[in-house]
Amino acid sequence: MRMQAAIMFEQGKPRPYAQSQALVIEEVELDGPGPGEVLIEVAAAGLCHSDLSAIEGIRPRPLPVVIGHEGAGIVREVGQGVTDLAPGDHVITVFVASCGVCRNCVRGRPNICNAGNAARAAGTLLSGAKRIRRLNGDAINHGSGLSLFAQYAVVGRRSAVKIARDVPLEDAAIFGCAVMTGAGAVLNTARMQAGDTIAVVGLGGVGMNALFAAVAGGAERIIAVDANPEKLGLARQWGATDTFLATEADVVEQVKDATGGGVDTVIETAGNIRAMELAYAITARGGSVVSAGLPAQGANFSYMHAGLVSDEKSILGSYMGSCIAERDIPRFLGLYRRGKLPVGSLKSGFLPLSEINAGFDRLAEGNVLRQVLRPNL
């Protein structure tokens, strides 16, 4: 079938992207689903900082590629062997393809599936196939096994979680990355307990979902840290008990003074080393830092090792919120239905495929939380 897709031919193009056309809208051919795959109509896809990092060249991708890894859609066709999904089903996509049989999958850690990681690096689906082609026949790489910045996508069966049809797809899309990553970092990786003191450093879509989860989980104090005063205001509205401006020279001392020496658990979602350094500095003795933000490849974070030992701090990575998607998406949707994860309030507007570059300009400026692409408008 033919469809419209946003293709990245080159990384690191200059801003504004609306002028440099970091993503080029083209008509392409999409093959039907192979065995164990499904064809979905993309109803909504979030513009995420991970996509922006790919556009900026911070995280290399095989080119050309259709990126887009946070979304929801409607199943239109299923491939051979797929018996538990049918045309018309609504699904949330999962940006880590998992094989179900590798060492990590069988240990209950499909978010770091070895086969899925290899497929991502190769720009293929988990099967090794590439289903997108330019009209001249040249293959186009898949982004995260999804390629959602397009009208349709062929994805592996394990890259889609069925949901009830009454969940608005524009909200459901945000669960595909921001909710799983942010809420999962708090509830799965950090295993926050009711009564804990927690901080969130970086208040984008992922950080705000970490904040929501901290509120839902009964944290006693919730400290929000960001460089944008407007986001700090939103954080207060949504449950933060204390807010601090990251650009203040003495922000570390401010947080320590306010908390009596530091924070039990700090969730870093900004994806840069300065934020990670701040997060580590405000962590109390015996506390933990959970990093869910992806910095540039090759970026290094350093610490005083003697202090790590004597203070018994922990440093943990959290990829996709340490989630098992089939388990955690229904759990998070339950919180959403009860108003505990108000992800709909994060939406900063909708845009058609033709405006995707302008959308990434707005994201790079840091003034939006989650813009939602509706490629079939």
PDB file of N, CA and C in Angstrom, residues 11 48-60 294:
ATOM      1  N   GLN A  11      20.974  13.287   9.772  1.00  0.00           N
ATOM      2  CA  GLN A  11      20.898  13.752  11.152  1.00  0.00           C
ATOM      3  C   GLN A  11      21.719  15.026  11.327  1.00  0.00           C
ATOM      4  N   CYS A  48       8.573  13.118  21.003  1.00  0.00           N
ATOM      5  CA  CYS A  48       9.325  12.857  22.216  1.00  0.00           C
ATOM      6  C   CYS A  48      10.754  13.373  22.077  1.00  0.00           C
ATOM      7  N   HIS A  49      11.402  13.666  23.219  1.00  0.00           N
ATOM      8  CA  HIS A  49      12.782  14.124  23.189  1.00  0.00           C
ATOM      9  C   HIS A  49      13.735  13.076  22.618  1.00  0.00           C
ATOM     10  N   SER A  50      13.394  11.804  22.720  1.00  0.00           N
ATOM     11  CA  SER A  50      14.237  10.780  22.103  1.00  0.00           C
ATOM     12  C   SER A  50      14.235  10.929  20.584  1.00  0.00           C
ATOM     13  N   ASP A  51      13.075  11.265  20.017  1.00  0.00           N
ATOM     14  CA  ASP A  51      13.014  11.548  18.577  1.00  0.00           C
ATOM     15  C   ASP A  51      13.844  12.780  18.250  1.00  0.00           C
ATOM     16  N   LEU A  52      13.733  13.801  19.088  1.00  0.00           N
ATOM     17  CA  LEU A  52      14.511  15.018  18.877  1.00  0.00           C
ATOM     18  C   LEU A  52      16.000  14.727  18.943  1.00  0.00           C
ATOM     19  N   SER A  53      16.414  13.854  19.854  1.00  0.00           N
ATOM     20  CA  SER A  53      17.831  13.485  19.943  1.00  0.00           C
ATOM     21  C   SER A  53      18.308  12.826  18.660  1.00  0.00           C
ATOM     22  N   ALA A  54      17.461  12.010  18.056  1.00  0.00           N
ATOM     23  CA  ALA A  54      17.825  11.394  16.783  1.00  0.00           C
ATOM     24  C   ALA A  54      17.962  12.450  15.688  1.00  0.00           C
ATOM     25  N   ILE A  55      17.033  13.390  15.649  1.00  0.00           N
ATOM     26  CA  ILE A  55      17.091  14.460  14.656  1.00  0.00           C
ATOM     27  C   ILE A  55      18.361  15.291  14.830  1.00  0.00           C
ATOM     28  N   GLU A  56      18.717  15.575  16.084  1.00  0.00           N
ATOM     29  CA  GLU A  56      19.901  16.383  16.367  1.00  0.00           C
ATOM     30  C   GLU A  56      21.199  15.636  16.096  1.00  0.00           C
ATOM     31  N   GLY A  57      21.115  14.316  15.966  1.00  0.00           N
ATOM     32  CA  GLY A  57      22.321  13.529  15.744  1.00  0.00           C
ATOM     33  C   GLY A  57      22.991  13.077  17.023  1.00  0.00           C
ATOM     34  N   ILE A  58      22.344  13.338  18.154  1.00  0.00           N
ATOM     35  CA  ILE A  58      22.914  12.930  19.447  1.00  0.00           C
ATOM     36  C   ILE A  58      22.906  11.413  19.568  1.00  0.00           C
ATOM     37  N   ARG A  59      21.883  10.787  19.020  1.00  0.00           N
ATOM     38  CA  ARG A  59      21.798   9.328  19.046  1.00  0.00           C
ATOM     39  C   ARG A  59      21.708   8.831  17.607  1.00  0.00           C
ATOM     40  N   PRO A  60      22.795   8.245  17.103  1.00  0.00           N
ATOM     41  CA  PRO A  60      22.851   7.829  15.700  1.00  0.00           C
ATOM     42  C   PRO A  60      21.774   6.798  15.353  1.00  0.00           C
ATOM     43  N   LEU A 294      17.925   9.835  28.366  1.00  0.00           N
ATOM     44  CA  LEU A 294      18.994   9.339  27.492  1.00  0.00           C
ATOM     45  C   LEU A 294      19.879  10.500  27.038  1.00  0.00           C
TER      46      LEU A 294
END
